[in-house]
Amino acid sequence: MNWLSLFLALLPLAAGQSNICTEATVTINSQADATALASCSKIDGSVLVGSTAVGNIAINGPSAIAGDLSVLNATGVTQLSSSTIQTIGGTFKLQSNAVLASMAFGLLQNVHVINWSNLPKLGAAPFTGPTLTVQMIFIANTNIATLPLFNDTTLMSTIDINNNPKLTDIFLNFNNISTNVVLDSNGPSALCQFPQLTLAANMTLKGCSQLDIPLLTVVNGSLGLYNNSFTTFSAPELISVGNSVTGAGTFAFDGNTALKNLSAPELKTVGGALQIDGNSDLNTISLPALADVGGAIDLIGSFSTPSFPSLANVRGGFSIESTGDVDCSEFQKEASSGIVQGSFVCKSKVPEGTTSTNPPTSSSSTSGGSSSTGPSTPNNNSPSSSGSSGISTGAKAGIGVAIPLLVIIVVLAVFAWRRGYNSLSLQRSTKSESSGSQSADPADPIEPELPLGGHHEKTELQAGLERPIELSGESLTNPVPQAHELYSPERYEVDGKTVQKE
């Protein structure tokens, strides 16, 4: 009997704990709320640490959260930890937690999305395990100094790590990134390391003091390196950037003022443009395997003669401007032979501060103050080079303005013609009806449709430009019959009665 009483007493408590484990969202406003989850082996929904929570929040007990783990605007929470959670099936979201200074998730191995932002006190990532599987990473405006995230097998979708001023060690061991990689404005001496990366969709790297991409083979979109402080760019396995079929994908180096060496010995294809500008210490440009560029080649700097010995096709223009000594003759031959399908510009020994990033508008070469100009010969085998490859930018702009204007003029002319035609047709129709009614026998008198004597026989003023006048109202002084009937030769009136003529 005592065992039955004890069972009945504990039943509501067990039921309550079971409900907490299966709720869509469990809200934690205190450590007591977090302790209530200790009996759950798994949280079927999401866990939200509320804005009124304060101090240390430890979520111990569950090994997995099927949904999200979120701490949003919890301005009093200083520490977040779990000694049991291994999997977060949704998003690990930390946003606008002003005093959150430390986290510890020693067993965490699988997270779908990491989304952390506006965490000014957070100084370290909470992961100490050997492997962490993540699909997306967004980390911005934190105080984190190191970010070791490991993944040896699975596909990574997106990485966006920006504006973390103390972040100096970015170690991302993913081999395939299917959407975007953005590293921007982190610590001034950040090490950007991708030791296992072989395939990426788009990469934008800014503010790296060292870049490690030893296995990178293909970038399906663009690869842009801006305002970095590394001295050497080395991509020994890189074969292609962009898509040569669609012409998309730019390979760009801009503002890397410490860059001295650029090495991509296996690079064969750039789908879009090849742009090198603002790299003041770069003296040598050599891409020995580069054969096909789907856009333009724009090189601006202080380098000597670039080397592209395998170049076979440039669908856009080719522009070189250097303060160094560049031999333009070989590039002029390539432009004349049709390798360069757009316009060609080569300027050597340009005075400091006079180089520009404007696209070339003509084919020219300049060396030591002398210059020669001439149109580049289009490649007749290319469908994109027929006729239009030599048109300047100004001419294209003029054509772009003239064609819509011509269309408007034609439309207005057609509208005016049709309006005049319709008016003329109406006049002809009126004259035709008038002449048709007068073509009857002139000897036959025309009977009026209404009997005379009323106001209806007032004539209308002839159309003209005379000043409009008011009709005379003399007839209004005559008495108006109470009623008028239409004239009929078959009826007549006798003593006020209508008689039908037989």
Coordinates of C-alpha atoms in Angstrom, one line a residue:
M1 CA 0.0 0.0 0.0
N2 CA 2.9 2.3 0.9
W3 CA 4.6 1.6 -2.5
L4 CA 1.4 2.4 -4.4
S5 CA 1.0 5.7 -2.5
L6 CA 4.6 6.7 -3.3
F7 CA 4.1 5.8 -7.0
L8 CA 1.0 7.9 -7.2
A9 CA 2.8 10.8 -5.5
L10 CA 5.7 10.7 -7.9
L11 CA 3.5 10.3 -11.0
P12 CA 2.6 14.0 -11.5
L13 CA 6.3 15.0 -11.1
A14 CA 7.4 12.5 -13.8
A15 CA 4.6 13.6 -16.1
G16 CA 5.7 17.2 -15.7
Q17 CA 9.3 16.4 -16.5
S18 CA 8.2 14.4 -19.5
N19 CA 6.2 17.4 -20.8
I20 CA 9.2 19.7 -20.4
C21 CA 11.3 17.4 -22.5
T22 CA 8.8 17.4 -25.4
E23 CA 7.7 21.1 -25.4
A24 CA 8.2 23.0 -28.6
T25 CA 10.2 25.7 -26.7
V26 CA 11.5 25.5 -23.2
T27 CA 12.3 28.9 -21.7
I28 CA 15.0 29.2 -19.1
N29 CA 14.7 32.4 -16.9
S30 CA 16.9 31.1 -14.0
Q31 CA 19.3 28.3 -13.1
A32 CA 16.3 26.5 -11.4
D33 CA 14.6 26.3 -14.8
A34 CA 17.8 24.8 -16.3
T35 CA 18.1 22.3 -13.5
A36 CA 14.5 21.1 -14.3
L37 CA 15.9 19.7 -17.6
A38 CA 18.4 17.4 -15.9
S39 CA 16.1 14.3 -16.3
C40 CA 15.7 14.8 -20.0
S41 CA 18.0 12.7 -22.2
K42 CA 16.9 14.7 -25.2
I43 CA 15.0 18.0 -25.7
D44 CA 12.6 17.5 -28.6
G45 CA 12.1 21.2 -29.2
S46 CA 14.2 24.3 -28.7
V47 CA 15.7 25.9 -25.6
L48 CA 15.5 29.7 -25.1
V49 CA 17.4 31.5 -22.3
G50 CA 15.2 34.5 -21.6
S51 CA 16.2 38.1 -21.3
T52 CA 15.6 38.1 -17.5
A53 CA 18.1 35.3 -16.8
V54 CA 21.2 36.3 -14.9
G55 CA 24.5 34.8 -13.7
N56 CA 25.7 31.3 -14.7
I57 CA 23.3 29.1 -16.7
A58 CA 24.3 25.4 -16.9
I59 CA 22.2 23.0 -18.9
N60 CA 23.3 19.6 -17.7
G61 CA 21.4 16.4 -18.5
P62 CA 20.2 16.3 -22.1
S63 CA 22.7 15.0 -24.7
A64 CA 20.8 16.5 -27.6
I65 CA 18.6 19.5 -28.5
A66 CA 16.6 18.8 -31.6
G67 CA 15.8 22.5 -32.3
D68 CA 17.7 25.7 -31.4
L69 CA 19.7 26.8 -28.4
S70 CA 19.2 30.5 -28.2
V71 CA 20.4 33.2 -25.8
L72 CA 19.0 36.6 -27.0
N73 CA 19.3 39.9 -25.3
A74 CA 20.1 38.2 -22.0
T75 CA 22.0 41.2 -20.6
G76 CA 22.6 39.6 -17.2
V77 CA 23.9 36.2 -18.3
T78 CA 27.7 35.9 -17.7
Q79 CA 28.4 32.2 -18.4
L80 CA 26.7 29.5 -20.4
S81 CA 27.7 25.8 -20.2
S82 CA 26.8 22.2 -20.7
S83 CA 28.7 19.1 -19.7
T84 CA 26.3 16.7 -21.5
I85 CA 25.1 18.3 -24.8
Q86 CA 26.6 16.7 -27.9
T87 CA 24.2 17.7 -30.6
I88 CA 22.3 20.9 -31.5
G89 CA 20.0 20.1 -34.5
G90 CA 19.1 23.7 -35.2
T91 CA 20.9 27.0 -34.6
F92 CA 23.2 27.8 -31.7
K93 CA 22.2 31.4 -31.6
L94 CA 23.9 34.0 -29.3
Q95 CA 22.9 37.6 -30.0
S96 CA 23.3 40.9 -28.1
N97 CA 24.4 39.4 -24.7
A98 CA 26.5 42.3 -23.4
V99 CA 28.2 40.5 -20.4
L100 CA 28.4 36.9 -21.6
A101 CA 32.1 36.3 -21.0
S102 CA 32.6 32.6 -21.2
M103 CA 31.1 29.4 -22.5
A104 CA 32.0 25.7 -22.1
F105 CA 30.5 22.9 -24.2
G106 CA 33.2 20.2 -23.9
L107 CA 31.3 17.4 -25.6
L108 CA 29.6 19.3 -28.4
Q109 CA 30.2 17.6 -31.7
N110 CA 27.4 18.4 -34.1
V111 CA 25.8 21.8 -34.7
H112 CA 23.8 22.7 -37.8
V113 CA 24.3 26.5 -37.6
I114 CA 26.4 28.7 -35.4
N115 CA 25.1 32.3 -35.3
W116 CA 26.9 34.6 -32.9
S117 CA 26.8 38.4 -33.0
N118 CA 27.3 41.4 -30.7
L119 CA 29.1 39.6 -27.9
P120 CA 31.7 42.2 -26.7
K121 CA 32.9 40.2 -23.7
L122 CA 33.1 36.7 -25.2
G123 CA 36.8 36.0 -25.5
A124 CA 37.0 32.3 -26.5
A125 CA 35.1 29.7 -28.5
P126 CA 33.6 27.0 -26.2
F127 CA 34.8 24.0 -28.1
T128 CA 37.5 21.7 -26.8
G129 CA 36.6 18.4 -28.5
P130 CA 38.6 17.0 -31.4
T131 CA 35.9 17.2 -34.0
L132 CA 33.0 19.6 -34.6
T133 CA 30.6 19.2 -37.5
V134 CA 29.0 22.5 -38.6
Q135 CA 27.1 23.4 -41.7
M136 CA 27.0 27.2 -41.4
I137 CA 29.0 29.7 -39.4
F138 CA 28.2 33.4 -38.8
I139 CA 30.3 35.1 -36.2
A140 CA 30.5 38.9 -36.0
N141 CA 31.4 41.6 -33.4
T142 CA 32.8 39.4 -30.7
N143 CA 36.0 39.5 -28.6
I144 CA 37.0 36.0 -29.6
A145 CA 40.8 35.6 -30.2
T146 CA 41.0 32.0 -31.6
L147 CA 38.5 29.9 -33.6
P148 CA 39.6 26.3 -34.1
L149 CA 36.7 24.5 -35.8
F150 CA 37.4 21.0 -37.2
N151 CA 35.6 19.0 -39.7
D152 CA 37.2 16.2 -41.7
T153 CA 34.3 14.7 -43.7
T154 CA 31.1 16.7 -44.2
L155 CA 30.2 19.5 -46.5
M156 CA 30.3 23.0 -45.3
S157 CA 27.8 25.5 -46.7
T158 CA 28.6 29.1 -45.5
I159 CA 31.3 30.8 -43.5
D160 CA 31.0 34.5 -42.6
I161 CA 33.4 35.7 -39.9
N162 CA 33.7 39.5 -39.7
N163 CA 34.6 42.4 -37.4
N164 CA 36.1 40.4 -34.6
P165 CA 39.1 42.7 -33.8
K166 CA 41.0 40.3 -31.6
L167 CA 40.6 37.2 -33.8
T168 CA 44.0 36.1 -34.9
D169 CA 43.7 32.4 -35.5
I170 CA 41.1 31.2 -38.0
F171 CA 41.6 27.4 -38.5
L172 CA 38.9 25.9 -40.7
N173 CA 39.5 22.3 -41.6
F174 CA 36.6 21.8 -44.1
N175 CA 37.2 20.3 -47.5
N176 CA 34.2 21.5 -49.4
I177 CA 32.4 24.9 -49.0
S178 CA 29.3 25.0 -51.2
T179 CA 28.1 28.6 -50.9
N180 CA 30.4 31.4 -49.5
V181 CA 33.5 32.1 -47.5
V182 CA 33.8 35.6 -46.1
L183 CA 36.6 36.6 -43.8
D184 CA 36.6 40.4 -43.3
S185 CA 38.0 42.9 -40.8
N186 CA 39.1 40.5 -38.1
G187 CA 42.4 40.9 -36.2
P188 CA 45.1 42.8 -38.1
S189 CA 47.4 39.7 -38.0
A190 CA 44.8 37.0 -38.5
L191 CA 46.0 33.6 -39.8
C192 CA 43.5 32.3 -42.3
Q193 CA 44.0 28.6 -42.7
F194 CA 42.1 26.1 -44.9
P195 CA 44.5 23.1 -44.8
Q196 CA 42.0 20.6 -46.3
L197 CA 39.9 22.8 -48.6
T198 CA 39.7 21.5 -52.2
L199 CA 36.5 23.0 -53.5
A200 CA 34.7 26.4 -52.8
A201 CA 31.9 28.3 -54.4
N202 CA 32.9 31.9 -53.6
M203 CA 35.7 33.2 -51.4
T204 CA 36.2 36.8 -50.2
L205 CA 39.2 37.2 -48.0
K206 CA 40.1 40.6 -46.3
G207 CA 42.6 41.4 -43.6
C208 CA 44.5 38.1 -43.5
S209 CA 48.2 38.2 -42.5
Q210 CA 48.7 34.7 -43.8
L211 CA 46.6 32.5 -46.2
D212 CA 46.9 28.8 -46.3
I213 CA 45.1 27.0 -49.2
P214 CA 47.5 24.3 -50.2
L215 CA 44.9 21.9 -51.7
L216 CA 42.4 24.3 -53.2
T217 CA 41.7 23.1 -56.7
V218 CA 38.5 24.7 -58.0
V219 CA 36.5 27.9 -57.1
N220 CA 33.2 27.8 -58.9
G221 CA 32.5 31.5 -58.4
S222 CA 34.8 34.4 -57.5
L223 CA 38.0 34.5 -55.6
G224 CA 38.7 37.9 -54.2
L225 CA 41.7 39.0 -52.0
Y226 CA 41.4 42.6 -50.7
N227 CA 43.5 44.6 -48.3
N228 CA 45.4 41.6 -46.9
S229 CA 48.9 41.9 -45.3
F230 CA 50.4 38.6 -46.5
T231 CA 53.5 38.8 -48.6
T232 CA 52.9 35.7 -50.6
F233 CA 49.9 34.2 -52.3
S234 CA 50.4 30.5 -53.2
A235 CA 47.8 28.3 -54.7
P236 CA 49.8 25.3 -56.0
E237 CA 46.8 23.2 -57.0
L238 CA 44.4 25.8 -58.2
I239 CA 43.1 25.0 -61.7
S240 CA 40.1 27.2 -62.3
V241 CA 38.2 30.2 -61.0
G242 CA 34.7 30.8 -62.2
N243 CA 32.7 29.4 -65.1
S244 CA 34.1 29.7 -68.6
V245 CA 30.8 28.8 -70.1
T246 CA 28.8 31.6 -68.4
G247 CA 31.6 34.0 -68.1
A248 CA 31.1 34.4 -64.3
G249 CA 33.7 34.4 -61.6
T250 CA 36.4 37.1 -61.0
F251 CA 39.9 36.4 -59.8
A252 CA 40.9 39.7 -58.0
F253 CA 43.9 41.0 -56.1
D254 CA 43.3 44.6 -54.8
G255 CA 45.0 46.6 -52.1
N256 CA 47.3 43.9 -50.9
T257 CA 50.1 46.4 -50.3
A258 CA 52.6 43.9 -48.8
L259 CA 52.2 41.3 -51.6
K260 CA 55.4 40.4 -53.3
N261 CA 54.9 37.0 -54.8
L262 CA 51.8 35.6 -56.6
S263 CA 52.0 32.0 -57.5
A264 CA 49.3 29.9 -59.2
P265 CA 51.3 27.6 -61.6
E266 CA 48.4 25.3 -62.5
L267 CA 45.7 28.0 -63.1
K268 CA 44.3 27.4 -66.6
T269 CA 40.9 29.2 -66.6
V270 CA 39.3 32.3 -65.2
G271 CA 35.6 32.5 -66.1
G272 CA 35.2 36.2 -65.6
A273 CA 37.8 38.9 -65.2
L274 CA 41.4 38.8 -64.0
Q275 CA 42.0 42.0 -61.9
I276 CA 45.3 42.9 -60.2
D277 CA 45.4 46.5 -58.8
G278 CA 46.8 48.4 -55.9
N279 CA 49.5 45.8 -54.9
S280 CA 52.3 48.2 -54.6
D281 CA 55.1 45.7 -53.8
L282 CA 54.1 43.2 -56.5
N283 CA 56.9 43.3 -59.0
T284 CA 56.3 40.0 -60.9
I285 CA 53.1 38.5 -62.4
S286 CA 53.5 35.1 -63.8
L287 CA 50.6 32.7 -64.6
P288 CA 52.3 30.2 -66.9
A289 CA 49.3 27.9 -67.5
L290 CA 46.6 30.5 -67.9
A291 CA 45.0 29.9 -71.3
D292 CA 41.4 31.1 -71.2
V293 CA 39.9 34.3 -69.7
G294 CA 36.2 34.8 -70.1
G295 CA 36.2 38.5 -69.2
A296 CA 38.9 41.2 -69.3
I297 CA 42.4 41.3 -68.0
D298 CA 43.1 44.5 -66.0
L299 CA 46.6 44.8 -64.6
I300 CA 47.6 48.0 -62.8
G301 CA 50.7 48.5 -60.6
S302 CA 54.5 48.7 -60.5
F303 CA 55.4 45.4 -62.0
S304 CA 57.7 44.5 -64.9
T305 CA 56.5 42.6 -68.0
P306 CA 53.8 40.0 -67.0
S307 CA 54.2 36.5 -68.2
F308 CA 51.2 34.6 -69.8
P309 CA 53.0 32.2 -72.2
S310 CA 49.9 29.9 -72.6
L311 CA 47.3 32.6 -73.2
A312 CA 45.0 31.6 -76.1
N313 CA 41.7 33.4 -75.6
V314 CA 40.6 36.6 -73.9
R315 CA 37.0 37.4 -74.5
G316 CA 37.2 40.9 -73.1
G317 CA 39.8 43.6 -73.2
F318 CA 43.4 43.5 -72.1
S319 CA 44.7 46.5 -70.2
I320 CA 48.2 46.9 -68.7
E321 CA 49.3 50.1 -66.8
S322 CA 52.6 50.0 -64.9
T323 CA 55.1 52.3 -63.5
G324 CA 57.6 49.7 -64.2
D325 CA 59.3 48.7 -67.5
V326 CA 56.8 46.6 -69.6
D327 CA 57.5 45.3 -73.0
C328 CA 54.2 45.8 -74.8
S329 CA 55.3 44.3 -78.2
E330 CA 54.3 40.7 -77.4
F331 CA 50.9 41.7 -76.0
Q332 CA 50.4 43.9 -79.1
K333 CA 51.0 40.8 -81.3
E334 CA 48.4 38.8 -79.3
A335 CA 45.9 41.6 -79.7
S336 CA 46.5 41.8 -83.4
S337 CA 46.2 38.0 -83.9
G338 CA 42.8 37.8 -82.3
I339 CA 43.7 36.3 -79.0
V340 CA 42.4 39.4 -77.4
Q341 CA 38.8 39.9 -78.6
G342 CA 38.2 43.2 -76.9
S343 CA 40.3 46.4 -76.9
F344 CA 43.9 46.5 -75.9
V345 CA 45.9 49.1 -73.9
C346 CA 49.5 48.7 -72.7
K347 CA 51.2 51.6 -70.9
S348 CA 54.8 51.3 -69.6
K349 CA 56.7 53.6 -67.2
V350 CA 53.6 55.5 -66.3
P351 CA 54.3 58.3 -63.8
E352 CA 53.5 57.5 -60.2
G353 CA 49.9 58.5 -59.3
T354 CA 48.6 58.6 -62.8
T355 CA 47.5 55.0 -63.3
S356 CA 43.7 54.5 -63.5
T357 CA 41.2 51.7 -63.2
N358 CA 39.1 52.9 -66.2
P359 CA 38.5 50.1 -68.7
P360 CA 40.3 50.4 -72.0
T361 CA 38.5 52.1 -74.9
S362 CA 41.0 51.6 -77.7
S363 CA 44.0 49.4 -78.6
S364 CA 47.2 51.2 -77.8
S365 CA 50.7 50.7 -76.5
T366 CA 52.8 53.2 -74.7
S367 CA 56.4 52.9 -73.6
G368 CA 58.7 55.6 -72.4
G369 CA 56.5 58.5 -73.6
S370 CA 55.9 57.1 -77.2
S371 CA 52.7 55.4 -78.2
S372 CA 51.0 53.7 -81.1
T373 CA 47.4 52.9 -81.5
G374 CA 45.3 50.6 -83.7
P375 CA 42.3 48.3 -83.5
S376 CA 42.8 44.8 -82.2
T377 CA 41.9 42.1 -84.7
P378 CA 38.9 40.1 -83.7
N379 CA 38.9 36.3 -83.5
N380 CA 36.7 35.3 -86.4
N381 CA 36.2 31.9 -84.9
S382 CA 34.4 33.4 -81.8
P383 CA 30.7 34.2 -82.1
S384 CA 31.1 37.0 -79.5
S385 CA 33.7 38.9 -81.5
S386 CA 31.8 39.6 -84.7
G387 CA 31.3 43.3 -85.4
S388 CA 31.0 44.7 -81.9
S389 CA 34.3 43.9 -80.2
G390 CA 35.9 47.1 -81.5
I391 CA 33.1 49.5 -80.5
S392 CA 34.2 51.9 -77.8
T393 CA 32.4 52.5 -74.6
G394 CA 31.2 55.9 -75.7
A395 CA 29.8 54.6 -78.9
K396 CA 28.0 51.8 -77.1
A397 CA 26.5 54.4 -74.7
G398 CA 25.4 56.5 -77.7
I399 CA 23.8 53.6 -79.3
G400 CA 22.1 52.7 -76.0
V401 CA 20.6 56.2 -75.9
A402 CA 19.7 56.5 -79.6
I403 CA 17.8 53.3 -80.0
P404 CA 15.1 54.0 -77.3
L405 CA 14.8 57.6 -78.6
L406 CA 14.3 56.3 -82.1
V407 CA 11.6 53.9 -80.9
I408 CA 9.8 56.7 -79.1
I409 CA 9.8 58.9 -82.3
V410 CA 8.5 56.0 -84.4
V411 CA 5.7 55.3 -82.0
L412 CA 4.7 59.0 -81.8
A413 CA 4.8 59.2 -85.6
V414 CA 2.5 56.2 -86.0
F415 CA 0.1 57.5 -83.4
A416 CA -0.1 60.9 -85.2
W417 CA -0.6 59.3 -88.6
R418 CA -3.4 57.0 -87.3
R419 CA -5.1 59.9 -85.6
G420 CA -4.9 62.0 -88.8
Y421 CA -6.1 59.0 -90.9
N422 CA -9.1 58.4 -88.6
S423 CA -10.0 62.1 -88.8
L424 CA -9.7 62.1 -92.6
S425 CA -11.8 58.9 -92.8
L426 CA -14.5 60.5 -90.7
Q427 CA -14.6 63.6 -92.9
R428 CA -14.9 61.5 -96.0
S429 CA -17.7 59.4 -94.5
T430 CA -19.6 62.6 -93.6
K431 CA -19.2 64.0 -97.1
S432 CA -20.2 60.7 -98.6
E433 CA -23.4 60.6 -96.5
S434 CA -24.2 64.2 -97.4
S435 CA -23.5 63.7 -101.1
G436 CA -25.6 60.4 -101.0
S437 CA -28.6 62.2 -99.6
Q438 CA -28.3 65.0 -102.1
S439 CA -27.9 62.6 -105.0
A440 CA -31.6 61.9 -105.1
D441 CA -33.8 63.6 -107.7
P442 CA -33.6 67.4 -107.0
A443 CA -37.1 67.8 -108.3
D444 CA -38.5 65.8 -105.3
P445 CA -39.1 68.1 -102.4
I446 CA -37.6 67.1 -99.1
E447 CA -40.2 66.8 -96.4
P448 CA -39.2 68.0 -93.0
E449 CA -39.0 65.3 -90.3
L450 CA -40.7 67.6 -87.8
P451 CA -43.5 70.1 -88.4
L452 CA -42.4 73.7 -88.7
G453 CA -43.2 76.3 -86.2
G454 CA -41.3 75.0 -83.1
H455 CA -37.8 75.8 -81.9
H456 CA -36.3 72.8 -83.5
E457 CA -35.9 74.5 -86.8
K458 CA -33.2 76.8 -85.4
T459 CA -30.2 76.5 -87.6
E460 CA -26.8 75.7 -86.2
L461 CA -23.9 78.2 -86.5
Q462 CA -21.4 77.4 -89.2
A463 CA -18.2 76.1 -87.9
G464 CA -15.5 78.7 -88.0
L465 CA -13.1 80.7 -86.0
E466 CA -15.5 83.6 -85.4
R467 CA -16.1 84.8 -81.9
P468 CA -18.9 82.7 -80.3
I469 CA -22.3 84.6 -80.0
E470 CA -25.5 83.8 -78.3
L471 CA -28.5 82.6 -80.4
S472 CA -31.4 85.0 -80.7
G473 CA -34.3 84.3 -78.5
E474 CA -37.0 86.0 -80.6
S475 CA -38.9 82.8 -81.2
L476 CA -39.2 82.2 -77.5
T477 CA -41.8 85.0 -77.4
N478 CA -44.2 83.0 -79.5
P479 CA -46.5 80.7 -77.7
V480 CA -45.4 77.1 -77.6
P481 CA -48.0 74.5 -78.4
Q482 CA -48.8 72.2 -75.5
A483 CA -47.9 69.2 -77.6
H484 CA -46.7 68.3 -81.1
E485 CA -47.2 65.2 -83.0
L486 CA -45.1 63.9 -85.7
Y487 CA -46.5 64.6 -89.1
S488 CA -48.3 61.7 -90.8
P489 CA -50.1 61.9 -94.2
E490 CA -52.4 59.1 -93.0
R491 CA -54.0 61.1 -90.1
Y492 CA -55.6 64.5 -89.7
E493 CA -57.4 66.3 -86.9
V494 CA -61.1 67.4 -87.0
D495 CA -62.6 69.4 -84.0
G496 CA -59.7 68.4 -81.8
K497 CA -60.0 64.7 -82.6
T498 CA -57.6 62.6 -84.6
V499 CA -59.2 60.8 -87.6
Q500 CA -57.5 58.0 -89.5
K501 CA -57.6 58.5 -93.2
E502 CA -59.1 55.6 -95.0

